[in-house]
Short mmCIF file of C-alpha atoms in Angstrom, two decimals:
data_model
loop_
_atom_site.label_atom_id
_atom_site.label_comp_id
_atom_site.label_asym_id
_atom_site.label_seq_id
_atom_site.Cartn_x
_atom_site.Cartn_y
_atom_site.Cartn_z
CA UNK A 1 0.00 0.00 0.00
CA UNK A 2 1.32 3.36 -0.86
CA UNK A 3 2.80 5.15 2.06
CA UNK A 4 0.18 7.29 3.70
CA UNK A 5 0.57 11.01 3.21
CA UNK A 6 0.35 12.96 6.42
CA UNK A 7 -0.82 16.55 6.06
CA UNK A 8 0.14 18.16 9.32
CA UNK A 9 -1.06 21.76 9.37
CA UNK A 10 -0.96 22.37 13.08
CA UNK A 11 0.81 24.52 15.60
CA UNK A 12 2.73 21.88 17.51
CA UNK A 13 2.82 22.50 21.23
CA UNK A 14 3.52 20.59 24.37
CA UNK A 15 7.17 19.67 23.68
CA UNK A 16 9.12 20.75 26.74
CA UNK A 17 12.73 20.91 25.57
CA UNK A 18 16.05 22.52 26.22
CA UNK A 19 18.09 24.03 23.45
CA UNK A 20 19.05 20.74 21.79
CA UNK A 21 17.32 17.55 20.66
CA UNK A 22 16.80 15.14 23.55
CA UNK A 23 16.71 11.54 22.37
CA UNK A 24 16.44 8.70 24.79
CA UNK A 25 15.96 5.00 24.38
CA UNK A 26 12.95 3.16 25.70
CA UNK A 27 14.35 -0.31 26.48
CA UNK A 28 12.46 -3.34 25.24
CA UNK A 29 12.59 -5.10 28.60
CA UNK A 30 13.02 -2.35 31.11
CA UNK A 31 13.48 -2.92 34.80
CA UNK A 32 10.45 -1.46 36.52
CA UNK A 33 11.37 1.61 38.57
CA UNK A 34 8.04 1.75 40.39
CA UNK A 35 7.79 -0.48 43.43
CA UNK A 36 5.06 -3.07 42.91
CA UNK A 37 3.19 -4.82 45.67
CA UNK A 38 2.56 -8.46 44.84
CA UNK A 39 -0.27 -10.31 46.48
CA UNK A 40 0.69 -13.40 48.40
CA UNK A 41 -1.67 -15.31 46.15
CA UNK A 42 0.14 -14.37 42.89
CA UNK A 43 0.41 -17.48 40.76
CA UNK A 44 3.88 -19.04 40.56
CA UNK A 45 4.72 -20.96 37.40
CA UNK A 46 7.74 -23.22 37.40
CA UNK A 47 9.70 -23.03 34.15
CA UNK A 48 12.27 -25.69 33.37
CA UNK A 49 12.63 -24.94 29.69
CA UNK A 50 11.45 -22.33 27.20
CA UNK A 51 8.88 -24.37 25.32
CA UNK A 52 5.47 -23.59 23.82
CA UNK A 53 3.67 -25.31 26.69
CA UNK A 54 5.25 -22.94 29.24
CA UNK A 55 4.55 -19.93 27.00
CA UNK A 56 0.89 -20.91 26.78
CA UNK A 57 0.63 -21.08 30.58
CA UNK A 58 2.10 -17.60 30.92
CA UNK A 59 -0.15 -16.25 28.18
CA UNK A 60 -3.23 -17.70 29.88
CA UNK A 61 -2.66 -15.73 33.08
CA UNK A 62 -1.38 -12.55 31.47
CA UNK A 63 -4.44 -12.47 29.21
CA UNK A 64 -6.50 -12.18 32.39
CA UNK A 65 -4.33 -9.31 33.66
CA UNK A 66 -3.02 -11.40 36.54
CA UNK A 67 0.35 -10.91 38.21
CA UNK A 68 2.74 -13.83 37.90
CA UNK A 69 5.92 -15.12 39.46
CA UNK A 70 8.13 -17.14 37.13
CA UNK A 71 10.30 -19.70 38.91
CA UNK A 72 12.89 -20.40 36.27
CA UNK A 73 15.36 -23.29 36.39
CA UNK A 74 18.98 -22.20 36.54
CA UNK A 75 21.05 -19.43 37.99
CA UNK A 76 20.86 -15.86 36.77
CA UNK A 77 22.67 -16.10 33.41
CA UNK A 78 20.96 -19.30 32.29
CA UNK A 79 17.55 -18.22 33.61
CA UNK A 80 17.79 -14.87 31.82
CA UNK A 81 18.31 -16.67 28.52
CA UNK A 82 15.32 -18.90 29.23
CA UNK A 83 13.03 -15.92 29.89
CA UNK A 84 14.17 -14.22 26.69
CA UNK A 85 13.42 -17.40 24.75
CA UNK A 86 10.01 -17.57 26.43
CA UNK A 87 9.25 -14.07 25.19
CA UNK A 88 10.00 -15.22 21.64
CA UNK A 89 7.68 -18.18 22.15
CA UNK A 90 4.88 -16.10 23.60
CA UNK A 91 4.94 -13.79 20.55
CA UNK A 92 3.89 -16.80 18.51
CA UNK A 93 1.38 -18.01 21.11
CA UNK A 94 -0.55 -14.72 21.21
CA UNK A 95 -0.26 -14.34 17.44
CA UNK A 96 0.33 -10.58 17.68
CA UNK A 97 4.07 -10.48 18.39
CA UNK A 98 3.50 -9.01 21.86
CA UNK A 99 6.02 -9.65 24.64
CA UNK A 100 5.74 -9.30 28.43
CA UNK A 101 7.84 -7.08 30.72
CA UNK A 102 9.26 -8.47 33.94
CA UNK A 103 11.51 -7.73 36.87
CA UNK A 104 14.14 -10.05 38.24
CA UNK A 105 13.32 -10.78 41.86
CA UNK A 106 15.70 -13.19 43.55
CA UNK A 107 17.72 -16.35 43.22
CA UNK A 108 17.00 -19.25 45.49
CA UNK A 109 18.77 -22.56 45.19
CA UNK A 110 18.84 -23.72 41.59
CA UNK A 111 16.01 -21.37 40.52
CA UNK A 112 15.81 -17.68 39.63
CA UNK A 113 12.56 -15.79 40.24
CA UNK A 114 11.01 -13.11 38.03
CA UNK A 115 7.97 -11.00 38.80
CA UNK A 116 5.41 -9.84 36.26
CA UNK A 117 3.38 -7.16 37.98
CA UNK A 118 -0.34 -6.71 37.61
CA UNK A 119 0.37 -3.52 35.65
CA UNK A 120 2.67 -5.39 33.24
CA UNK A 121 0.19 -8.24 32.95
CA UNK A 122 -2.62 -5.84 32.05
CA UNK A 123 -0.32 -3.98 29.65
CA UNK A 124 0.31 -7.28 27.89
CA UNK A 125 -3.42 -8.08 27.95
CA UNK A 126 -4.45 -4.81 26.30
CA UNK A 127 -1.48 -4.77 23.92
CA UNK A 128 -2.57 -8.10 22.47
CA UNK A 129 -6.14 -6.82 22.09
CA UNK A 130 -5.02 -3.53 20.59
CA UNK A 131 -2.67 -5.01 17.99
CA UNK A 132 -5.24 -7.62 17.03
CA UNK A 133 -7.91 -4.99 16.46
CA UNK A 134 -5.58 -2.57 14.68
CA UNK A 135 -4.32 -5.22 12.28
CA UNK A 136 -7.77 -6.65 11.73
CA UNK A 137 -9.00 -3.20 10.69
CA UNK A 138 -5.98 -2.74 8.40
CA UNK A 139 -6.52 -6.05 6.63
CA UNK A 140 -10.26 -5.40 6.37
CA UNK A 141 -9.58 -2.61 3.86
CA UNK A 142 -8.02 -5.20 1.57
CA UNK A 143 -10.38 -8.05 2.32
CA UNK A 144 -13.42 -5.89 1.54
CA UNK A 145 -12.28 -6.03 -2.07
CA UNK A 146 -13.51 -8.91 -4.17
CA UNK A 147 -11.57 -12.16 -4.41
CA UNK A 148 -11.07 -11.47 -8.13
CA UNK A 149 -9.38 -8.15 -7.46
CA UNK A 150 -7.17 -9.51 -4.70
CA UNK A 151 -6.20 -12.42 -6.93
CA UNK A 152 -5.37 -10.07 -9.79
CA UNK A 153 -3.32 -7.83 -7.55
CA UNK A 154 -1.33 -10.74 -6.12
CA UNK A 155 -0.70 -12.04 -9.65
CA UNK A 156 0.78 -8.70 -10.66
CA UNK A 157 2.94 -8.50 -7.57
CA UNK A 158 4.44 -11.86 -8.41
CA UNK A 159 4.87 -10.99 -12.10
CA UNK A 160 6.55 -7.63 -11.49
CA UNK A 161 8.41 -7.65 -8.20
CA UNK A 162 10.09 -4.33 -8.86
CA UNK A 163 7.79 -1.60 -7.53
CA UNK A 164 8.53 1.01 -10.16
CA UNK A 165 8.28 -1.43 -13.05
CA UNK A 166 4.92 -2.72 -11.85
CA UNK A 167 3.47 0.73 -11.32
CA UNK A 168 4.71 1.92 -14.69
CA UNK A 169 3.37 -1.20 -16.36
CA UNK A 170 -0.08 -0.84 -14.80
CA UNK A 171 -0.24 2.83 -15.71
CA UNK A 172 0.80 2.09 -19.29
CA UNK A 173 -1.63 -0.79 -19.66
CA UNK A 174 -4.51 1.14 -18.10
CA UNK A 175 -4.02 3.83 -20.72
CA UNK A 176 -3.73 1.55 -23.75
CA UNK A 177 -6.68 -0.49 -22.49
CA UNK A 178 -8.75 2.68 -22.23
CA UNK A 179 -7.69 3.78 -25.73
CA UNK A 180 -8.44 0.39 -27.28
CA UNK A 181 -11.86 0.25 -25.64
CA UNK A 182 -12.76 3.85 -26.53
CA UNK A 183 -10.66 4.90 -29.52
CA UNK A 184 -13.07 7.66 -30.60
CA UNK A 185 -12.83 9.43 -27.23
CA UNK A 186 -9.08 8.88 -27.09
CA UNK A 187 -8.58 10.41 -30.52
CA UNK A 188 -10.73 13.38 -29.56
CA UNK A 189 -8.96 13.85 -26.18
CA UNK A 190 -5.62 13.74 -27.96
CA UNK A 191 -6.59 17.01 -29.55
CA UNK A 192 -7.96 15.85 -32.89
CA UNK A 193 -11.41 15.95 -34.47
CA UNK A 194 -14.02 13.33 -33.75
CA UNK A 195 -14.11 10.24 -36.01
CA UNK A 196 -16.48 7.34 -35.60
CA UNK A 197 -14.04 4.98 -37.32
CA UNK A 198 -10.75 4.89 -35.38
CA UNK A 199 -8.19 2.09 -35.62
CA UNK A 200 -5.63 1.50 -32.85
CA UNK A 201 -2.28 -0.05 -33.78
CA UNK A 202 0.81 -1.27 -31.94
CA UNK A 203 1.29 -1.16 -28.21
CA UNK A 204 2.06 -4.12 -25.96
CA UNK A 205 -0.40 -6.77 -24.86
CA UNK A 206 -2.03 -6.56 -21.44
CA UNK A 207 -0.07 -8.53 -18.83
CA UNK A 208 -1.43 -7.14 -15.56
CA UNK A 209 -4.53 -8.91 -14.32
CA UNK A 210 -5.63 -5.84 -12.40
CA UNK A 211 -6.01 -4.05 -15.74
CA UNK A 212 -8.09 -6.87 -17.18
CA UNK A 213 -10.41 -6.67 -14.18
CA UNK A 214 -11.05 -3.01 -14.95
CA UNK A 215 -11.08 -3.33 -18.74
CA UNK A 216 -14.76 -2.57 -19.27
CA UNK A 217 -15.14 -0.02 -16.48
CA UNK A 218 -16.36 3.43 -17.48
CA UNK A 219 -14.13 4.79 -14.74
CA UNK A 220 -11.05 3.97 -16.81
CA UNK A 221 -12.02 6.61 -19.34
CA UNK A 222 -12.97 9.16 -16.73
CA UNK A 223 -9.76 8.74 -14.75
CA UNK A 224 -7.29 8.68 -17.64
CA UNK A 225 -8.90 11.21 -19.95
CA UNK A 226 -6.26 13.72 -20.94
CA UNK A 227 -3.28 11.44 -20.29
CA UNK A 228 -3.49 9.58 -23.60
CA UNK A 229 -0.50 11.50 -24.93
CA UNK A 230 1.77 9.47 -22.64
CA UNK A 231 1.21 6.37 -24.76
CA UNK A 232 0.05 7.70 -28.16
CA UNK A 233 2.99 7.91 -30.53
CA UNK A 234 1.05 9.35 -33.45
CA UNK A 235 -2.52 10.03 -34.58
CA UNK A 236 -3.65 10.75 -38.14
CA UNK A 237 -6.77 10.79 -40.29
CA UNK A 238 -7.43 9.63 -43.84
CA UNK A 239 -10.83 10.51 -45.24
CA UNK A 240 -13.57 9.32 -42.88
CA UNK A 241 -11.30 7.21 -40.68
CA UNK A 242 -8.46 7.82 -38.24
CA UNK A 243 -5.56 5.84 -36.84
CA UNK A 244 -3.85 5.88 -33.43
CA UNK A 245 -0.31 4.48 -33.16
CA UNK A 246 0.59 3.41 -29.62
CA UNK A 247 4.06 3.42 -28.10
CA UNK A 248 5.53 0.14 -26.95
CA UNK A 249 6.23 -0.14 -23.23
CA UNK A 250 9.95 0.42 -23.80
CA UNK A 251 9.18 3.53 -25.86
CA UNK A 252 6.79 4.71 -23.15
CA UNK A 253 9.48 4.37 -20.46
CA UNK A 254 11.90 6.37 -22.57
CA UNK A 255 9.31 9.03 -23.35
CA UNK A 256 8.04 9.79 -19.84
CA UNK A 257 9.69 10.53 -16.51
CA UNK A 258 8.85 7.71 -14.10
CA UNK A 259 8.72 10.06 -11.10
CA UNK A 260 6.28 12.34 -12.88
CA UNK A 261 4.08 9.38 -13.84
CA UNK A 262 4.03 7.84 -10.40
CA UNK A 263 3.47 11.16 -8.66
CA UNK A 264 0.86 12.59 -10.98
CA UNK A 265 -2.63 13.36 -9.74
CA UNK A 266 -4.23 10.38 -11.44
CA UNK A 267 -1.99 7.88 -9.70
CA UNK A 268 -1.98 9.50 -6.26
CA UNK A 269 -5.67 10.27 -6.31
CA UNK A 270 -7.24 7.14 -7.70
CA UNK A 271 -4.89 4.42 -6.54
CA UNK A 272 -5.05 5.03 -2.80
CA UNK A 273 -6.97 2.90 -0.36
CA UNK A 274 -6.04 4.86 2.75
CA UNK A 275 -6.39 8.54 1.94
CA UNK A 276 -9.27 9.96 3.96
CA UNK A 277 -9.85 12.52 1.23
CA UNK A 278 -10.85 9.64 -1.01
CA UNK A 279 -13.77 8.49 1.13
CA UNK A 280 -16.05 8.70 -1.90
CA UNK A 281 -14.00 6.10 -3.73
CA UNK A 282 -13.52 3.55 -0.97
CA UNK A 283 -14.60 -0.02 -1.74
CA UNK A 284 -17.95 0.45 -0.02
CA UNK A 285 -18.93 3.03 -2.62
CA UNK A 286 -18.41 1.12 -5.85
CA UNK A 287 -18.83 -2.29 -7.42
CA UNK A 288 -15.99 -4.81 -7.25
CA UNK A 289 -14.88 -4.01 -10.78
CA UNK A 290 -14.51 -0.34 -9.89
CA UNK A 291 -12.72 -1.05 -6.63
CA UNK A 292 -9.54 -1.56 -8.62
CA UNK A 293 -9.00 2.19 -8.45
CA UNK A 294 -8.84 2.08 -4.67
CA UNK A 295 -5.82 -0.21 -4.71
CA UNK A 296 -2.32 0.99 -4.08
CA UNK A 297 0.44 -1.05 -5.57
CA UNK A 298 3.23 -1.51 -3.02
CA UNK A 299 4.62 -5.02 -2.65
CA UNK A 300 4.22 -4.84 1.13
CA UNK A 301 0.45 -4.89 0.67
CA UNK A 302 0.59 -8.40 -0.73
CA UNK A 303 2.33 -9.52 2.45
CA UNK A 304 -0.46 -8.06 4.57
CA UNK A 305 -3.05 -9.74 2.34
CA UNK A 306 -1.32 -13.10 2.73
CA UNK A 307 -0.54 -12.83 6.45
CA UNK A 308 -3.61 -13.12 8.71
CA UNK A 309 -1.50 -12.97 11.88
CA UNK A 310 0.34 -9.75 12.74
CA UNK A 311 2.88 -11.76 14.72
CA UNK A 312 4.07 -13.52 11.56
CA UNK A 313 5.22 -10.26 9.97
CA UNK A 314 8.86 -9.18 10.12
CA UNK A 315 9.55 -6.31 12.51
CA UNK A 316 9.91 -3.98 9.53
CA UNK A 317 6.53 -5.08 8.17
CA UNK A 318 4.96 -4.62 11.60
CA UNK A 319 6.01 -0.97 11.52
CA UNK A 320 4.66 -0.70 7.97
CA UNK A 321 1.32 -2.24 8.97
CA UNK A 322 0.97 0.08 11.97
CA UNK A 323 1.63 3.07 9.71
CA UNK A 324 -0.84 1.79 7.12
CA UNK A 325 -3.52 1.39 9.78
CA UNK A 326 -3.61 5.17 10.11
CA UNK A 327 -4.05 4.87 13.86
CA UNK A 328 -1.28 7.39 14.57
CA UNK A 329 -2.04 9.68 11.64
CA UNK A 330 -2.59 13.34 12.53
CA UNK A 331 -6.39 13.38 12.74
CA UNK A 332 -8.26 16.42 14.07
CA UNK A 333 -11.47 14.49 14.62
CA UNK A 334 -11.88 10.94 15.87
CA UNK A 335 -11.53 8.40 13.04
CA UNK A 336 -13.12 4.97 13.16
CA UNK A 337 -10.03 3.71 14.94
CA UNK A 338 -7.20 6.10 15.66
CA UNK A 339 -5.75 8.88 17.79
CA UNK A 340 -6.84 12.50 17.69
CA UNK A 341 -4.51 15.50 17.65
CA UNK A 342 -5.82 17.71 20.43
CA UNK A 343 -4.60 20.00 23.18
CA UNK A 344 -7.18 18.27 25.38
CA UNK A 345 -4.60 15.65 26.26
CA UNK A 346 -5.66 12.16 27.28
CA UNK A 347 -2.43 10.32 27.91
CA UNK A 348 -1.55 7.52 30.30
CA UNK A 349 1.39 5.17 30.52
CA UNK A 350 1.46 1.55 31.59
CA UNK A 351 -1.63 -0.57 31.14
CA UNK A 352 -3.93 2.46 31.35
CA UNK A 353 -2.27 3.90 28.26
CA UNK A 354 -2.55 0.64 26.34
CA UNK A 355 -6.18 0.39 27.42
CA UNK A 356 -6.86 3.89 26.09
CA UNK A 357 -5.31 2.95 22.76
CA UNK A 358 -7.42 -0.20 22.58
CA UNK A 359 -10.61 1.65 23.55
CA UNK A 360 -9.89 4.37 20.97
CA UNK A 361 -9.73 7.16 23.56
CA UNK A 362 -6.11 8.30 23.21
CA UNK A 363 -5.44 11.87 22.13
CA UNK A 364 -2.86 14.60 22.55
CA UNK A 365 -0.14 16.59 20.83
CA UNK A 366 3.01 15.38 19.07
CA UNK A 367 4.83 14.28 22.21
CA UNK A 368 1.83 12.18 23.28
CA UNK A 369 1.68 10.55 19.86
CA UNK A 370 5.38 9.68 20.13
CA UNK A 371 5.04 8.31 23.65
CA UNK A 372 2.01 6.21 22.74
CA UNK A 373 3.80 4.91 19.65
CA UNK A 374 6.74 3.88 21.77
CA UNK A 375 4.46 2.08 24.23
CA UNK A 376 3.28 -0.03 21.30
CA UNK A 377 6.74 -0.61 19.84
CA UNK A 378 8.09 -1.57 23.26
CA UNK A 379 5.39 -4.22 23.69
CA UNK A 380 6.39 -5.63 20.31
CA UNK A 381 10.02 -5.90 21.36
CA UNK A 382 11.04 -3.27 18.81
CA UNK A 383 13.94 -0.94 19.69
CA UNK A 384 12.55 2.57 19.86
CA UNK A 385 13.49 6.06 20.89
CA UNK A 386 11.68 9.29 21.71
CA UNK A 387 13.34 12.19 19.91
CA UNK A 388 12.57 15.88 19.79
CA UNK A 389 13.84 19.19 18.44
CA UNK A 390 13.35 22.57 20.08
CA UNK A 391 13.67 24.54 16.83
CA UNK A 392 10.84 22.55 15.29
CA UNK A 393 8.99 22.46 18.63
CA UNK A 394 8.15 18.88 17.73
CA UNK A 395 8.60 15.30 18.97
CA UNK A 396 8.47 11.93 17.25
CA UNK A 397 9.51 8.27 17.55
CA UNK A 398 12.42 6.49 15.94
CA UNK A 399 12.52 2.73 15.51
CA UNK A 400 15.30 0.35 14.58
CA UNK A 401 14.09 -2.83 12.90
CA UNK A 402 15.24 -5.59 10.58
CA UNK A 403 13.39 -6.75 7.51
CA UNK A 404 13.02 -10.31 6.24
CA UNK A 405 16.44 -10.03 4.56
CA UNK A 406 18.11 -9.01 7.85
CA UNK A 407 18.71 -5.44 6.72
CA UNK A 408 18.56 -2.89 9.54
CA UNK A 409 16.23 0.05 8.95
CA UNK A 410 16.29 3.26 10.97
CA UNK A 411 12.81 4.72 10.67
CA UNK A 412 11.56 8.05 12.03
CA UNK A 413 7.91 7.46 12.87
CA UNK A 414 6.13 10.81 12.78
CA UNK A 415 2.38 10.16 12.49
CA UNK A 416 3.54 7.41 10.14
CA UNK A 417 6.70 6.31 8.35
CA UNK A 418 9.24 9.08 7.86
CA UNK A 419 9.28 12.74 8.90
CA UNK A 420 5.98 14.54 8.38
CA UNK A 421 6.44 16.26 5.03
CA UNK A 422 4.00 19.08 5.74
CA UNK A 423 4.92 19.88 9.32
CA UNK A 424 3.73 23.40 10.14
CA UNK A 425 6.75 25.49 11.09
CA UNK A 426 7.04 29.26 11.14
CA UNK A 427 10.65 30.31 11.76
CA UNK A 428 13.23 30.60 9.00
CA UNK A 429 15.55 28.20 10.82
CA UNK A 430 12.82 25.58 11.22
CA UNK A 431 11.82 25.87 7.57
CA UNK A 432 15.43 25.29 6.54
CA UNK A 433 15.57 22.10 8.64
CA UNK A 434 12.45 20.82 6.88
CA UNK A 435 13.40 22.03 3.39
CA UNK A 436 14.58 18.70 1.97
CA UNK A 437 14.31 15.00 2.64
CA UNK A 438 18.01 14.72 3.47
CA UNK A 439 17.78 17.59 5.94
CA UNK A 440 14.67 16.17 7.59
CA UNK A 441 16.21 12.74 8.12
CA UNK A 442 19.40 14.27 9.49
CA UNK A 443 17.37 16.16 12.09
CA UNK A 444 15.04 13.28 12.92
CA UNK A 445 17.86 10.78 13.53
CA UNK A 446 20.24 13.16 15.28
CA UNK A 447 21.44 12.28 18.73
CA UNK A 448 20.63 8.57 18.57
CA UNK A 449 23.69 6.39 19.02
CA UNK A 450 24.38 4.22 16.00
CA UNK A 451 21.76 5.89 13.79
CA UNK A 452 22.79 7.00 10.28
CA UNK A 453 22.72 10.65 9.28
CA UNK A 454 20.49 10.01 6.30
CA UNK A 455 17.59 7.86 5.18
CA UNK A 456 18.71 4.24 4.80
CA UNK A 457 15.59 2.59 3.42
CA UNK A 458 13.01 2.63 0.64
CA UNK A 459 9.48 1.23 0.64
CA UNK A 460 10.74 -1.98 -0.92
CA UNK A 461 13.01 -2.57 2.10
CA UNK A 462 10.04 -3.27 4.36
CA UNK A 463 9.42 -6.69 2.85
#
């Protein structure tokens, strides 16, 4: 799915900073600093090895928000490894990739004890519920499309694995399909007179199934009217008839600028499933055949379509899916499921914060978005940081993840993937910091140990 555009036209407040950016890491398994009182009746589970059976026992109690004591076989070093392995197991057991936080308690004999507080248990409980609901909603946007459209889309993803090639191919084939189906209108739109007898020659055959699905849709003509010149090589008339000569795909690629094609209004406007501005063209509004125009074409979408369980995604794809959900987009009114940007802050940490996210009640300014995002990333075992800049008067998250090919991605998460392109800033210095992609990434990653000084990923790296 095409990366969601975030239009942030707000005066960002609430970031209490000094003169320099203040990044700090939120550890994945942090030692709890707040003293927790454990009831004498807290369940103790004896763990001799990190197997699925033990993980299921832990999950059972944590899902009820109950405090636990883990009595783990082995002294500190060995027991620590066992608990870490258990967290990997429990990610699979809950199906959402959620881990539990714990505090080492004591060592007694040949066992080491770990406490999972009631707060941490409830945080786990609501994190599992939240991720499950968020991902279910994300996949629903795809699954609401007909089986024929999903099948066609997946076929094209497999046929053209390169993102740019596939997008260019679909654009090209949409146009030549429209011209072949309505040559009279195409000839007229090209700037010539109207002829009832128009012959279309040359051009490649249709290879993308998604184009075949839309071949007889009237929307093809409406959406691509005026863009025929991208694929028409020549048009001429002889007496009462006319002829259109189409470019081959290779000629088309040489003739147009790929960035212009992929960024033009037709593509951005009609091939987005997530843009709120396109509510009138969501799948609920049109027949299955017309839904093709609500599809975006990123390879990562096929992974979401084919992966019912969030926990089976790579960490990089988990970040992508969270961004695609739109939950942390900068909304000024409450969406179906998502945060609201508001100075009427409703922020909590711990389980109360995760509960607010799950119950769709979270709201606040940029720093609250970043803190909530990090609560989620932390529960997924994803390395994350809170970063901020006083010149921009803004805060955001940064995550470090690996994709399925073991490549490390450093991703600023600012209402979604990457720095917010339309962040509202007023000072000359702030505008300079936001003036280019390279400058934005340099600012957003500054101060974090080990982070690069520039963007080190593309959309294709998420898979």
